[in-house]
Coordinates of C-alpha atoms in Angstrom, one line a residue:
Chain W
X1 CA 82.3 170.5 159.5
X2 CA 82.9 174.2 159.4
X3 CA 86.1 173.7 157.6
X4 CA 84.7 171.6 154.9
X5 CA 81.8 174.0 154.4
X6 CA 84.4 177.1 154.1
X7 CA 86.6 175.0 152.0
X8 CA 83.6 174.2 149.6
X9 CA 82.6 177.8 149.3
X10 CA 86.0 178.4 148.3
X11 CA 86.1 175.4 145.6
X12 CA 82.8 177.0 144.5
X13 CA 84.0 180.2 144.4
X14 CA 87.1 179.7 141.9
X15 CA 85.3 176.8 140.3
X16 CA 82.0 178.2 139.2
X17 CA 84.1 181.8 138.0
X18 CA 86.4 179.8 136.3
X19 CA 83.6 178.0 134.5
X20 CA 81.7 180.9 133.3
X21 CA 84.9 182.7 132.3
X22 CA 85.8 179.5 129.8
X23 CA 82.3 179.7 128.4
X24 CA 82.7 183.4 127.7
X25 CA 86.4 183.1 126.4
X26 CA 85.2 180.2 124.0
X27 CA 82.1 182.5 122.8
X28 CA 84.3 185.6 122.4
X29 CA 87.4 183.8 120.8
X30 CA 85.2 181.8 118.2
X31 CA 83.6 184.9 117.2
X32 CA 86.8 187.1 117.4
X33 CA 88.4 184.7 115.4
X34 CA 85.7 185.3 112.8
X35 CA 85.9 188.9 113.1
X36 CA 89.6 189.0 112.5
X37 CA 89.5 186.7 109.5
X38 CA 87.8 189.6 107.6
X39 CA 88.9 192.7 109.5
X40 CA 92.5 191.8 110.7
X41 CA 92.6 195.3 111.8
X42 CA 90.7 194.9 114.7
X43 CA 93.0 192.5 116.8
X44 CA 93.6 195.1 119.4
X45 CA 89.6 195.3 120.0
X46 CA 89.7 191.6 119.9
X47 CA 92.3 190.9 122.5
X48 CA 91.0 193.3 125.0
X49 CA 87.6 191.8 124.7
X50 CA 88.5 188.7 125.2
X51 CA 90.8 189.6 128.3
X52 CA 87.7 191.2 130.1
X53 CA 86.2 187.8 131.1
X54 CA 89.0 187.0 132.4
X55 CA 88.4 189.4 135.7
X56 CA 85.5 187.0 136.6
X57 CA 88.2 184.1 137.4
X58 CA 90.5 186.8 139.1
X59 CA 87.8 188.2 141.5
X60 CA 86.7 184.5 142.2
X61 CA 90.5 183.2 143.1
X62 CA 90.6 186.4 145.6
X63 CA 87.0 185.7 147.1
X64 CA 88.3 182.0 147.5
X65 CA 91.7 183.3 149.0
X66 CA 89.6 185.3 151.4
X67 CA 87.3 182.6 152.6
X68 CA 90.3 180.3 152.6
X69 CA 92.3 183.1 155.2
X70 CA 89.1 182.7 157.4
X71 CA 90.0 179.4 158.6
X72 CA 92.3 179.9 161.5
Chain N
X1 CA 71.3 159.7 94.9
X2 CA 71.8 162.3 97.1
X3 CA 70.8 166.0 96.3
X4 CA 74.0 167.3 97.9
X5 CA 77.5 166.9 97.5
X6 CA 79.3 165.8 100.4
X7 CA 81.6 168.4 101.9
X8 CA 83.9 167.7 105.0
X9 CA 82.4 169.4 108.1
X10 CA 85.3 171.2 109.2
X11 CA 83.3 172.1 113.0
X12 CA 84.0 175.6 113.1
X13 CA 81.9 177.0 115.8
X14 CA 78.3 178.8 115.2
X15 CA 79.8 182.3 116.7
X16 CA 82.9 182.1 114.4
X17 CA 80.5 182.0 111.1
X18 CA 78.1 184.6 112.5
X19 CA 81.0 186.5 113.0
X20 CA 82.4 186.4 109.8
X21 CA 78.7 187.0 108.1
X22 CA 78.2 190.4 110.2
X23 CA 81.8 191.5 109.1
X24 CA 81.0 190.3 105.5
X25 CA 77.5 191.9 104.9
X26 CA 78.8 195.1 103.7
X27 CA 81.3 194.0 101.6
X28 CA 79.3 191.8 99.2
X29 CA 77.8 194.9 97.5
X30 CA 81.3 196.1 96.6
X31 CA 82.2 192.6 95.2
X32 CA 79.6 192.7 92.4
X33 CA 79.5 196.4 91.5
X34 CA 80.3 196.9 87.9
X35 CA 80.3 193.1 86.9
X36 CA 78.5 191.4 84.2
X37 CA 75.5 189.5 84.8
X38 CA 77.4 186.3 84.4
X39 CA 79.9 187.4 86.8
X40 CA 77.0 188.5 89.4
X41 CA 75.4 185.1 89.5
X42 CA 78.7 183.4 89.7
X43 CA 79.7 185.9 93.0
X44 CA 76.2 184.6 94.5
X45 CA 77.0 181.2 94.0
X46 CA 80.5 181.2 95.2
X47 CA 79.2 183.1 98.5
X48 CA 76.5 180.7 98.8
X49 CA 78.9 177.6 98.6
X50 CA 81.7 179.5 101.0
X51 CA 79.4 179.9 103.5
X52 CA 78.3 176.3 103.2
X53 CA 81.7 175.3 103.4
X54 CA 82.3 177.2 106.5
X55 CA 79.1 175.9 108.1
X56 CA 79.5 173.1 110.8
X57 CA 77.0 169.7 110.6
X58 CA 74.2 171.3 112.6
X59 CA 74.1 174.5 110.8
X60 CA 74.3 172.4 107.8
X61 CA 71.3 170.7 108.9
X62 CA 69.3 174.0 109.7
X63 CA 70.0 175.7 106.5
X64 CA 69.8 172.7 104.1
X65 CA 66.2 173.5 103.0
X66 CA 67.4 176.9 102.2
X67 CA 70.0 175.7 99.9
X68 CA 68.2 173.1 98.0
X69 CA 65.3 176.0 97.4
X70 CA 68.2 177.9 95.4
X71 CA 69.6 174.8 93.8
X72 CA 66.0 174.5 92.5
X73 CA 66.9 177.1 89.9
X74 CA 70.4 175.5 89.0
X75 CA 68.7 172.4 88.4
X76 CA 66.0 173.9 86.0
X77 CA 68.3 176.3 84.3
X78 CA 70.6 172.9 83.6
X79 CA 67.6 170.9 82.3
X80 CA 66.6 173.6 79.9
X81 CA 70.3 174.1 78.4
X82 CA 70.7 170.3 78.3
X83 CA 69.7 170.6 74.5
X84 CA 73.5 171.4 73.8
X85 CA 74.4 174.5 75.7
X86 CA 77.1 172.4 77.7
X87 CA 79.4 175.3 78.3
X88 CA 76.4 177.1 80.0
X89 CA 75.6 174.2 82.1
X90 CA 79.5 173.5 83.3
X91 CA 79.7 177.2 84.2
X92 CA 76.2 177.1 86.5
X93 CA 77.5 174.1 88.2
X94 CA 81.2 175.1 88.8
X95 CA 80.2 176.4 92.3
X96 CA 76.9 174.5 92.9
X97 CA 76.2 172.3 95.8
X98 CA 74.6 169.6 94.1
X99 CA 76.0 166.1 94.3
X100 CA 78.3 164.6 91.7
X101 CA 75.6 162.2 90.8
X102 CA 73.4 165.0 90.0
X103 CA 76.0 167.0 88.1
X104 CA 76.8 164.0 86.0
X105 CA 73.0 163.7 85.1
X106 CA 72.7 167.4 84.1
X107 CA 76.1 167.8 82.5
X108 CA 76.6 164.5 80.6
X109 CA 75.3 163.0 77.6
X110 CA 72.2 161.4 79.3
X111 CA 68.9 162.3 77.5
X112 CA 66.4 164.8 79.2
X113 CA 64.2 162.0 80.3
X114 CA 67.0 160.2 82.4
X115 CA 68.0 163.6 83.7
X116 CA 64.3 164.0 85.3
X117 CA 64.0 160.7 86.3
X118 CA 67.5 161.4 88.4
X119 CA 66.3 164.6 89.7
X120 CA 63.1 162.6 90.8
X121 CA 65.1 160.0 92.3
X122 CA 67.1 162.6 94.1
X123 CA 64.2 164.1 95.5
X124 CA 62.6 161.1 96.4
X125 CA 65.2 160.7 99.3
X126 CA 63.5 163.1 100.7
X127 CA 59.9 162.4 100.4
X128 CA 57.7 159.7 98.6
X129 CA 55.7 163.1 97.6
X130 CA 58.0 163.7 95.0
X131 CA 57.2 160.6 92.7
X132 CA 55.5 161.1 89.3
X133 CA 57.8 164.0 88.3
X134 CA 58.6 162.3 85.0
X135 CA 55.0 161.9 84.2
X136 CA 54.1 165.4 84.7
X137 CA 57.3 166.4 82.3
X138 CA 56.0 164.0 79.7
X139 CA 52.2 165.7 79.9
X140 CA 53.1 169.2 80.5
X141 CA 56.8 170.0 79.7
X142 CA 59.5 171.9 81.4
X143 CA 57.0 174.3 83.1
X144 CA 54.6 171.7 84.7
X145 CA 57.7 169.8 85.6
X146 CA 59.2 173.3 87.6
X147 CA 55.7 173.9 89.2
X148 CA 55.1 170.5 90.4
X149 CA 58.7 169.9 91.9
X150 CA 58.6 173.7 93.3
X151 CA 55.0 173.5 94.6
X152 CA 55.8 169.8 96.5
X153 CA 59.2 170.8 97.8
X154 CA 57.7 174.1 99.6
X155 CA 54.7 171.9 101.1
X156 CA 57.2 169.2 102.1
X157 CA 59.3 171.8 103.6
X158 CA 57.0 173.5 105.2
X159 CA 55.5 170.3 106.7
X160 CA 59.1 169.2 108.1
X161 CA 60.8 170.3 111.1
X162 CA 62.5 173.6 110.8
X163 CA 64.4 176.2 112.8
X164 CA 61.6 179.1 113.4
X165 CA 63.4 181.4 111.3
X166 CA 63.5 179.4 108.3
X167 CA 60.1 178.2 109.1
X168 CA 59.0 181.7 108.9
X169 CA 61.0 182.6 106.0
X170 CA 59.1 179.6 103.9
X171 CA 55.6 180.9 104.9
X172 CA 56.4 184.5 103.6
X173 CA 57.7 182.7 100.5
X174 CA 54.7 180.8 99.8
X175 CA 52.8 183.8 100.6
X176 CA 54.4 185.9 98.2
X177 CA 54.0 183.1 95.8
X178 CA 50.7 182.2 96.3
X179 CA 49.3 186.1 95.9
X180 CA 51.4 186.6 92.9
X181 CA 50.0 183.7 91.4
X182 CA 46.5 184.9 92.1
X183 CA 47.1 188.4 90.7
X184 CA 49.0 187.1 87.2
X185 CA 45.9 184.6 86.8
X186 CA 43.3 187.7 87.2
X187 CA 45.6 190.3 85.3
X188 CA 46.0 187.9 81.9
X189 CA 42.4 186.6 82.3
X190 CA 43.1 182.9 82.8
X191 CA 39.9 181.2 83.7
X192 CA 41.9 178.0 85.6
X193 CA 42.8 178.3 89.1
X194 CA 46.2 179.2 90.0
X195 CA 47.9 176.1 91.7
X196 CA 48.2 177.0 95.2
X197 CA 51.0 176.1 97.8
X198 CA 49.6 174.9 101.1
X199 CA 51.6 176.2 104.5
X200 CA 51.6 180.2 103.8
X201 CA 49.9 182.5 106.3
X202 CA 47.0 183.5 103.8
X203 CA 44.3 180.8 103.7
X204 CA 43.7 179.2 100.4
X205 CA 39.9 179.9 100.5
X206 CA 40.7 183.5 100.7
X207 CA 42.8 183.3 97.7
X208 CA 40.2 181.6 95.6
X209 CA 37.5 183.9 96.6
X210 CA 39.7 186.6 95.3
X211 CA 40.2 184.9 92.0
X212 CA 36.5 183.8 91.9
X213 CA 35.5 187.6 92.3
X214 CA 38.5 188.9 89.7
X215 CA 39.1 191.3 92.4
X216 CA 42.6 193.5 91.9
X217 CA 41.9 195.6 94.4
X218 CA 41.4 192.5 97.0
X219 CA 44.9 191.6 96.4
X220 CA 46.3 195.2 96.9
X221 CA 44.3 195.4 100.3
X222 CA 45.4 191.7 101.6
X223 CA 49.3 192.8 100.8
X224 CA 48.4 196.1 102.5
X225 CA 47.4 194.5 105.2
X226 CA 50.3 191.6 105.4
X227 CA 52.9 194.0 104.7
X228 CA 51.8 197.3 105.9
X229 CA 52.9 199.0 102.7
X230 CA 50.1 201.2 100.7
X231 CA 50.7 199.5 97.4
X232 CA 49.2 199.4 94.0
X233 CA 48.6 196.7 91.6
X234 CA 52.1 196.8 89.9
X235 CA 54.0 197.0 93.1
X236 CA 52.3 193.7 94.6
X237 CA 55.8 191.7 94.2
X238 CA 58.1 194.4 95.2
X239 CA 55.8 195.1 98.3
X240 CA 55.9 191.2 99.3
X241 CA 59.6 191.0 98.9
X242 CA 59.9 194.1 101.1
X243 CA 58.1 192.3 103.7
X244 CA 60.4 189.4 103.6
X245 CA 63.4 191.3 103.6
X246 CA 62.0 193.2 106.7
X247 CA 61.3 190.4 108.7
X248 CA 65.1 188.8 107.8
X249 CA 66.5 192.3 108.9
X250 CA 64.4 191.8 112.3
X251 CA 65.7 188.3 112.6
X252 CA 69.3 189.6 112.2
X253 CA 69.3 191.9 115.0
X254 CA 69.7 189.3 117.3
X255 CA 73.5 188.8 117.0
X256 CA 73.6 185.3 118.3
X257 CA 70.7 183.8 116.1
X258 CA 71.3 182.1 112.6
X259 CA 68.9 185.0 111.3
X260 CA 72.1 186.8 110.8
X261 CA 73.2 184.1 108.1
X262 CA 69.6 183.8 106.6
X263 CA 69.7 187.7 106.2
X264 CA 72.8 187.4 104.6
X265 CA 72.1 185.0 102.3
X266 CA 68.6 186.5 101.3
X267 CA 70.4 190.3 101.0
X268 CA 73.1 188.5 98.4
X269 CA 70.1 187.0 96.1
X270 CA 68.4 190.3 96.4
X271 CA 71.4 192.3 95.7
X272 CA 72.3 190.2 92.8
X273 CA 68.8 190.2 91.2
X274 CA 68.8 194.4 91.4
X275 CA 72.5 194.3 89.7
X276 CA 71.2 192.3 87.3
X277 CA 68.6 194.5 86.5
X278 CA 70.6 197.5 86.4
X279 CA 73.2 195.9 84.1

């Protein structure tokens, strides 16, 4: 039972952060596309802004890995 | 008959348009700088058309009433030009959002009564309250027709389900029109009551009282209270316009709200009027 709960916790850690990242990137992406259409010189800034939410899913992945490593 | 042209929904996300509009806001003034009045109005119609095309279905539904309000001017001018100035009508309708059926009525060889009947028919698709426009035109001419269509349009709009920013915008416009109507009736010593539009934030009874007392200072006090701007009789319209502009600017502060688009559309309109006056 404990193993199931640990696996579920790991799944939630990666799953929820992935959803949050996807949502943030979809909004930043569409806003970024709008900005680039008017001001193409801002492409560097837009790429950085688009990459920021990626940290959420990376951290989620790290936390999930740490949780899974506990199962021993 | 439909009022607006059917334009394919490209499904662009709202954030995309909000972002484009935010970047575009500062550029519009440069577009119209130094242009002739005809060009200035053409730029405005082009900008409005461009924004409407970029909108997704949900945004178009929100802004539909706003765009129709601005197309009322196109309809009125075209009907007045119908006596023979076809080039001007064609120019006005080039970037208009009106449906092909209405454009045909305004531009084609049909007589004025048929055109008025067609416009009435198109607006009847919104509400039955638009009935009887033809009779009003026969009785009171263009002025009566324009007044009735505008008044009914505002009343019908304010009674319909709207986004809160659009609703507030129309409330402000109705207030401005009612107050200016009272002011003009007093100033020009007209004895009949002005026609008030229902739905504003200032009660009709209050405006009637001001009119009955022929009290210009009552109007300036009211405007001062509404706008927070100390004003004299010559500046009433200006102060009321500033109130609307200020409200829209505040709404546009939320970067994820449609107020950004509403503010841009209004700003384009105001800058067009200013540029035309300077020219």
